[in-house]
PDB file of C-alpha atoms in Angstrom:
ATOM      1  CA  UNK K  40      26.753 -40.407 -68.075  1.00  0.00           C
ATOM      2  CA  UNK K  41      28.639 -42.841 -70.534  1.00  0.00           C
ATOM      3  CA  UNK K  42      32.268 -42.741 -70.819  1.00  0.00           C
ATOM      4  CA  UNK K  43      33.831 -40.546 -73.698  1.00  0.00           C
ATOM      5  CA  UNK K  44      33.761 -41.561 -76.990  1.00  0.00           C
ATOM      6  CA  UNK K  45      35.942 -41.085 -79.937  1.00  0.00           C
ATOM      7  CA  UNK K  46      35.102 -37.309 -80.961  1.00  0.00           C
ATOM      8  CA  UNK K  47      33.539 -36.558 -78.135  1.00  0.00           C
ATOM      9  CA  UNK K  48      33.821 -33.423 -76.769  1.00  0.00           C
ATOM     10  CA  UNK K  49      35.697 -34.153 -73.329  1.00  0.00           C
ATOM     11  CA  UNK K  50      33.149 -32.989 -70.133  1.00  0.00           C
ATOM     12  CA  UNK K  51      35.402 -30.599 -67.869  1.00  0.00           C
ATOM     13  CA  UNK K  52      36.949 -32.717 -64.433  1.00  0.00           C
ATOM     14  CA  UNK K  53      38.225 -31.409 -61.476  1.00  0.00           C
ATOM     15  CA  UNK K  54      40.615 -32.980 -59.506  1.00  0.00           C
ATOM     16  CA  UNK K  55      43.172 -32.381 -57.059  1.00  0.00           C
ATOM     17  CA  UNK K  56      46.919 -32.364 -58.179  1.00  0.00           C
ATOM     18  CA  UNK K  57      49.948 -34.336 -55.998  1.00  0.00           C
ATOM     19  CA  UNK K  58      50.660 -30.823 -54.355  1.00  0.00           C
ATOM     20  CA  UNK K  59      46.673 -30.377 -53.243  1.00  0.00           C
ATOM     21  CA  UNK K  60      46.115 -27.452 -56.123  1.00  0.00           C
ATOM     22  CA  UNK K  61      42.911 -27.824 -58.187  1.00  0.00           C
ATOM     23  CA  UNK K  62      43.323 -28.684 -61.746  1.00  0.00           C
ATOM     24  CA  UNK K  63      40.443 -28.445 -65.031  1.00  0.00           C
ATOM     25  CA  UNK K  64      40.599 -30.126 -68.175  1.00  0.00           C
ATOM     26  CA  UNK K  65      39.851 -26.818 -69.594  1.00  0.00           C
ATOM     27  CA  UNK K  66      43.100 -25.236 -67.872  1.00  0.00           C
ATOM     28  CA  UNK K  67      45.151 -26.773 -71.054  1.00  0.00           C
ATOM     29  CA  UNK K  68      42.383 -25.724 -73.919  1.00  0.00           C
ATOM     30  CA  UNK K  69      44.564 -25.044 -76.877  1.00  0.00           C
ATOM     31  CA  UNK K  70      46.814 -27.966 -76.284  1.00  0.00           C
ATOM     32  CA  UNK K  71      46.433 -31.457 -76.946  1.00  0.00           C
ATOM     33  CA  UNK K  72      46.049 -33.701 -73.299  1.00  0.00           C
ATOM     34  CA  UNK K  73      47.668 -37.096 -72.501  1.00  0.00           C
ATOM     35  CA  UNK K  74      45.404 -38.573 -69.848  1.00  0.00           C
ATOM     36  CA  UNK K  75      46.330 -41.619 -68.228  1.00  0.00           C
ATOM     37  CA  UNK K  76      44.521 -44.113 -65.621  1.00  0.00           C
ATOM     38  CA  UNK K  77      46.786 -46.279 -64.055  1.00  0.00           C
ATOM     39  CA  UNK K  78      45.855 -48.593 -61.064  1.00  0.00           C
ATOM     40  CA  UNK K  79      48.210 -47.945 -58.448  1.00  0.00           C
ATOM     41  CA  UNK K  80      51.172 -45.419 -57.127  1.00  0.00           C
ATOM     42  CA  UNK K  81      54.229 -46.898 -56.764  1.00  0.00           C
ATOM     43  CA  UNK K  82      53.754 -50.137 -57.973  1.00  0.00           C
ATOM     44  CA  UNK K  83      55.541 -52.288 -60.522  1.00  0.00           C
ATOM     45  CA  UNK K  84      54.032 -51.474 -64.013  1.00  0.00           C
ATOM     46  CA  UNK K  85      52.329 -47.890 -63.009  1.00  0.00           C
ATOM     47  CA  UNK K  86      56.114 -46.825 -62.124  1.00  0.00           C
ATOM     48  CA  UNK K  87      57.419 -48.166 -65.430  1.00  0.00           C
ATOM     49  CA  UNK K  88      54.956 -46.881 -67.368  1.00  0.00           C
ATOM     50  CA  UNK K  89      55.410 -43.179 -65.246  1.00  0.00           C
ATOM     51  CA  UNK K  90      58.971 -43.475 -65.993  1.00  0.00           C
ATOM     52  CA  UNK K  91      58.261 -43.686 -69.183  1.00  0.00           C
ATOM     53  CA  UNK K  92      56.309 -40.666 -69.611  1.00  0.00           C
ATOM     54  CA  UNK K  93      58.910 -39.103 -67.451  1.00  0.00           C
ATOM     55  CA  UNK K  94      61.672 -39.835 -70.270  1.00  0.00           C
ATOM     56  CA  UNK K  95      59.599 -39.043 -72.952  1.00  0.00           C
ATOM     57  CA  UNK K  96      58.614 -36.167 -71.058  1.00  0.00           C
ATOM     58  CA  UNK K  97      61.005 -33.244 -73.473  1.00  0.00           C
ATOM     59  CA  UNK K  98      59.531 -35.102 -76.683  1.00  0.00           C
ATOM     60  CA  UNK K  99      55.887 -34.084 -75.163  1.00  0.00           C
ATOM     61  CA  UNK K 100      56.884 -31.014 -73.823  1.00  0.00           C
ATOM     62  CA  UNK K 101      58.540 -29.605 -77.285  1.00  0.00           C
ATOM     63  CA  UNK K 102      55.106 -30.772 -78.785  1.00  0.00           C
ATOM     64  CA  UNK K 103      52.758 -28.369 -76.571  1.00  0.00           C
ATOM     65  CA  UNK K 104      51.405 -31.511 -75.086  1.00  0.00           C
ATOM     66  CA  UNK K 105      50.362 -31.908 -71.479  1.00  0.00           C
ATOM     67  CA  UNK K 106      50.796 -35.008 -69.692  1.00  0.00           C
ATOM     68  CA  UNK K 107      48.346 -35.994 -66.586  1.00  0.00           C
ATOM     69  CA  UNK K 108      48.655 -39.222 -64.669  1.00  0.00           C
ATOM     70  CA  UNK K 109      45.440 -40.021 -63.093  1.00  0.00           C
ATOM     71  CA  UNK K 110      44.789 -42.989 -60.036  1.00  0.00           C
ATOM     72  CA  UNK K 111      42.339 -43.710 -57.068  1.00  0.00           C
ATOM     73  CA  UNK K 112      45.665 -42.715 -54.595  1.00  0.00           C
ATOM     74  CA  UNK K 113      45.173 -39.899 -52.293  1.00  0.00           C
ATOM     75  CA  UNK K 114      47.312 -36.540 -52.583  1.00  0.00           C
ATOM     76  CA  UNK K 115      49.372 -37.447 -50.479  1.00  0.00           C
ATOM     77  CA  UNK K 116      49.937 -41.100 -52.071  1.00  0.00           C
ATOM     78  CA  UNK K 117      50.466 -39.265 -55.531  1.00  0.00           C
ATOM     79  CA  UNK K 118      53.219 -36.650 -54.246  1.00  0.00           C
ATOM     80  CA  UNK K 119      55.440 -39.448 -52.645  1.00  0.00           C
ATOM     81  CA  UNK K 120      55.338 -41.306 -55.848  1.00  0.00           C
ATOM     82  CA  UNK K 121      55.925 -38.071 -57.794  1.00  0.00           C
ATOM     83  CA  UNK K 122      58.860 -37.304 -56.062  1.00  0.00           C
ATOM     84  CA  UNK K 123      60.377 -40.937 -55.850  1.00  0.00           C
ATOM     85  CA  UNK K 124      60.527 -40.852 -59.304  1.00  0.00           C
ATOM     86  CA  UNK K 125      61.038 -37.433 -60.144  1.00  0.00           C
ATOM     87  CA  UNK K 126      57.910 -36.905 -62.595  1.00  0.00           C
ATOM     88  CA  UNK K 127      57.673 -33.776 -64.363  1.00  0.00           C
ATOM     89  CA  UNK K 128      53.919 -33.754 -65.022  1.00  0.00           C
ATOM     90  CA  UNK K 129      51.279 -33.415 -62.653  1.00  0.00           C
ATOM     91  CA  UNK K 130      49.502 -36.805 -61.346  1.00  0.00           C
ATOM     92  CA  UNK K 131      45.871 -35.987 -60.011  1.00  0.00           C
ATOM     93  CA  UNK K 132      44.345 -38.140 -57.262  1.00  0.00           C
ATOM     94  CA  UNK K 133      40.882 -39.636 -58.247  1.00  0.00           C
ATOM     95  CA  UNK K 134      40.247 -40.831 -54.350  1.00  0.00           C
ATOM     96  CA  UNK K 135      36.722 -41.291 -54.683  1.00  0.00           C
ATOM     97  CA  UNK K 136      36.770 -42.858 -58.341  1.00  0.00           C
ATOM     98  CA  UNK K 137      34.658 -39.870 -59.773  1.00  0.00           C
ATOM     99  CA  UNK K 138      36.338 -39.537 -63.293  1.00  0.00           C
ATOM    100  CA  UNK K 139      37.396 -43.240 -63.042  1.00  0.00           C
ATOM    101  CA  UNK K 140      33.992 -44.396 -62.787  1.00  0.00           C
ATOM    102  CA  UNK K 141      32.405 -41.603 -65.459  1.00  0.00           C
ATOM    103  CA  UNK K 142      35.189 -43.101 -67.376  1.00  0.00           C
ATOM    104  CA  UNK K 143      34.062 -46.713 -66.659  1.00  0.00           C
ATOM    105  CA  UNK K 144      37.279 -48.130 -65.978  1.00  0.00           C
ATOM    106  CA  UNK K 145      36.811 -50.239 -62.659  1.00  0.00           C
ATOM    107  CA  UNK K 146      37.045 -53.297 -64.530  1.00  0.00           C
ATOM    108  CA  UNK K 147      37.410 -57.201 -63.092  1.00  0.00           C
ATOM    109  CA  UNK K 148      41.042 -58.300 -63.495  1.00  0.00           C
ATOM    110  CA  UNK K 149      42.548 -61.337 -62.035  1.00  0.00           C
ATOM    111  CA  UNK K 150      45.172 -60.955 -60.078  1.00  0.00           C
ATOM    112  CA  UNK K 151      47.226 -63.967 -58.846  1.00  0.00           C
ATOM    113  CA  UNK K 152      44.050 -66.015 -59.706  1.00  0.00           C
ATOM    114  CA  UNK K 153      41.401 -64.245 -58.028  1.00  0.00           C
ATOM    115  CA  UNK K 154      39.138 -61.958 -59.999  1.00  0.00           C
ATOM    116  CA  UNK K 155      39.379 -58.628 -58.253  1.00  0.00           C
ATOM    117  CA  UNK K 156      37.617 -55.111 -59.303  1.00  0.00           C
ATOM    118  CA  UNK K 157      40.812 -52.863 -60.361  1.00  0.00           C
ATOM    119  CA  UNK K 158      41.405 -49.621 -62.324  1.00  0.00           C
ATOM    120  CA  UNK K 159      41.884 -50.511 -65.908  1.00  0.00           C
ATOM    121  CA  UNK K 160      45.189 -49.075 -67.595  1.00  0.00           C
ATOM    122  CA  UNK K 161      43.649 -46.821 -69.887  1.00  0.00           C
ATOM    123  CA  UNK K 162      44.879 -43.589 -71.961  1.00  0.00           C
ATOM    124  CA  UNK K 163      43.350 -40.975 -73.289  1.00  0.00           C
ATOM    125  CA  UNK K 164      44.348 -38.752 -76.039  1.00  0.00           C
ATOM    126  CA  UNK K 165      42.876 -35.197 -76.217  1.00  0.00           C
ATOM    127  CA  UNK K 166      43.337 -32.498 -78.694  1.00  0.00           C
ATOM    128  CA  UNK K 167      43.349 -28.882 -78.203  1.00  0.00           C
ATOM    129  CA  UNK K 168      40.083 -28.836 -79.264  1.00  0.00           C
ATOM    130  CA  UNK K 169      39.201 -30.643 -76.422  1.00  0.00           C
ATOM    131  CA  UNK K 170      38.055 -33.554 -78.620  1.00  0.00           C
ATOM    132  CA  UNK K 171      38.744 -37.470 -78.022  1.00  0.00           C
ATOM    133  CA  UNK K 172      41.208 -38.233 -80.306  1.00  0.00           C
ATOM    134  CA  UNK K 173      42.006 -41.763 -79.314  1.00  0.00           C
ATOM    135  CA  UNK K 174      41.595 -44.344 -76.401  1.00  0.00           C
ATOM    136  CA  UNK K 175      44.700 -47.072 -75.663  1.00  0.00           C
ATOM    137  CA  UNK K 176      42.463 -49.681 -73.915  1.00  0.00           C
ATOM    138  CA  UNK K 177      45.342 -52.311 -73.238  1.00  0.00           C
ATOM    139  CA  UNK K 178      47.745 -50.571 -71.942  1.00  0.00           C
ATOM    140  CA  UNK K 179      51.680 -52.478 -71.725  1.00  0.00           C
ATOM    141  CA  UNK K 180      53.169 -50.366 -69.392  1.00  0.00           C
ATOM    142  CA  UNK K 181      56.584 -50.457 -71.669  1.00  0.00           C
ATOM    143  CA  UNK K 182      57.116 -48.293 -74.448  1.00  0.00           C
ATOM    144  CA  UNK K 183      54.025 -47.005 -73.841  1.00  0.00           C
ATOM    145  CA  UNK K 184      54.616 -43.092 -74.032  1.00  0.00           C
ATOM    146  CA  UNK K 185      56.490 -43.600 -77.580  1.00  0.00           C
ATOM    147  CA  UNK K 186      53.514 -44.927 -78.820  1.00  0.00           C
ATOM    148  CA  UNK K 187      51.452 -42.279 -77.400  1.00  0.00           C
ATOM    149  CA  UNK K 188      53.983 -39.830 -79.220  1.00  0.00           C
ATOM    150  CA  UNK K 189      54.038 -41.740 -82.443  1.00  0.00           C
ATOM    151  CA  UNK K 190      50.178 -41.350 -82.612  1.00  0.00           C
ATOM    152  CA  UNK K 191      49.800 -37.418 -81.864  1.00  0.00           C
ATOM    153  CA  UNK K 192      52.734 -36.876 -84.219  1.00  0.00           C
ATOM    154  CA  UNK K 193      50.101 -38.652 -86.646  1.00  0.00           C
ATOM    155  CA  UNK K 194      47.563 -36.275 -85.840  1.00  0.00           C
ATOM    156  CA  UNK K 195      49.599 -32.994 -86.349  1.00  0.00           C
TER     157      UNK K 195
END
């Protein structure tokens, strides 16, 4: 199955949240969805770029728009980092790479100059409609939520 496509109608997931309680993409019909793929719990850019939605969090929030942080951690790995850093928006644990890989984002990155296979930093943008509205493809963990903001304001 090839990975979404600009208005596409998102296929239904469902995955796991930090506190073990199923969640669907089609739980949030009606609003728009912030979906982000980030490599790792807990480590340096995934907890900036968390923080980030974290402090942008009200600014989504008074929009209608949900916010779902998505890795290959377990549960268990996804409620520590949750409650390190005080998220307010569920983070769903992708252990087995399901959605990551119908997503196609296991991508060859080199890392301390060795190629490795890693989760590409990718986010998703999906309106109420359940639609694709956008794909960020390189991801800079900083500032990254404002421009995620800046672009649904755009599609209001």
């Amino acid at each position: 199955m090839p990975a979404p496509q600009i208005n596409d109608i998102v296929e239904n997931f469902t995955l796991q949240n930090q506190d073990d309680k199923t969640v669907h993409l089609t739980d949030f019909k009606g609003s728009p969805v912030v979906l982000f793929f980030y490599p790792r719990a807990d480590t340096p850019g995934c907890t900036i770029e968390s923080c980030g939605f974290r402090d942008a969090f009200e600014k989504f929030q008074k929009a209608g728009i949900v916010v779902l942080g998505i890795s290959r951690d377990t549960v268990k790995a996804q409620k520590k980092f949750k409650d390190k850093y005080d998220l307010p928006y569920d983070l769903l644990a992708d252990p087995d790479m399901e959605l990551i890989n119908r997503y196609d984002l296991v991508k060859p990155k080199n890392m301390y100059g060795k190629l490795v296979k890693g989760v590409k930093r990718t986010t998703y943008l999906i309106g109420p409609d359940q639609r694709l509205i956008h794909i960020f493809e390189e991801v800079k963990p900083e500032g990254h939520a404002e421009e995620v903001l800046a672009l649904l304001k755009k599609h209001k």
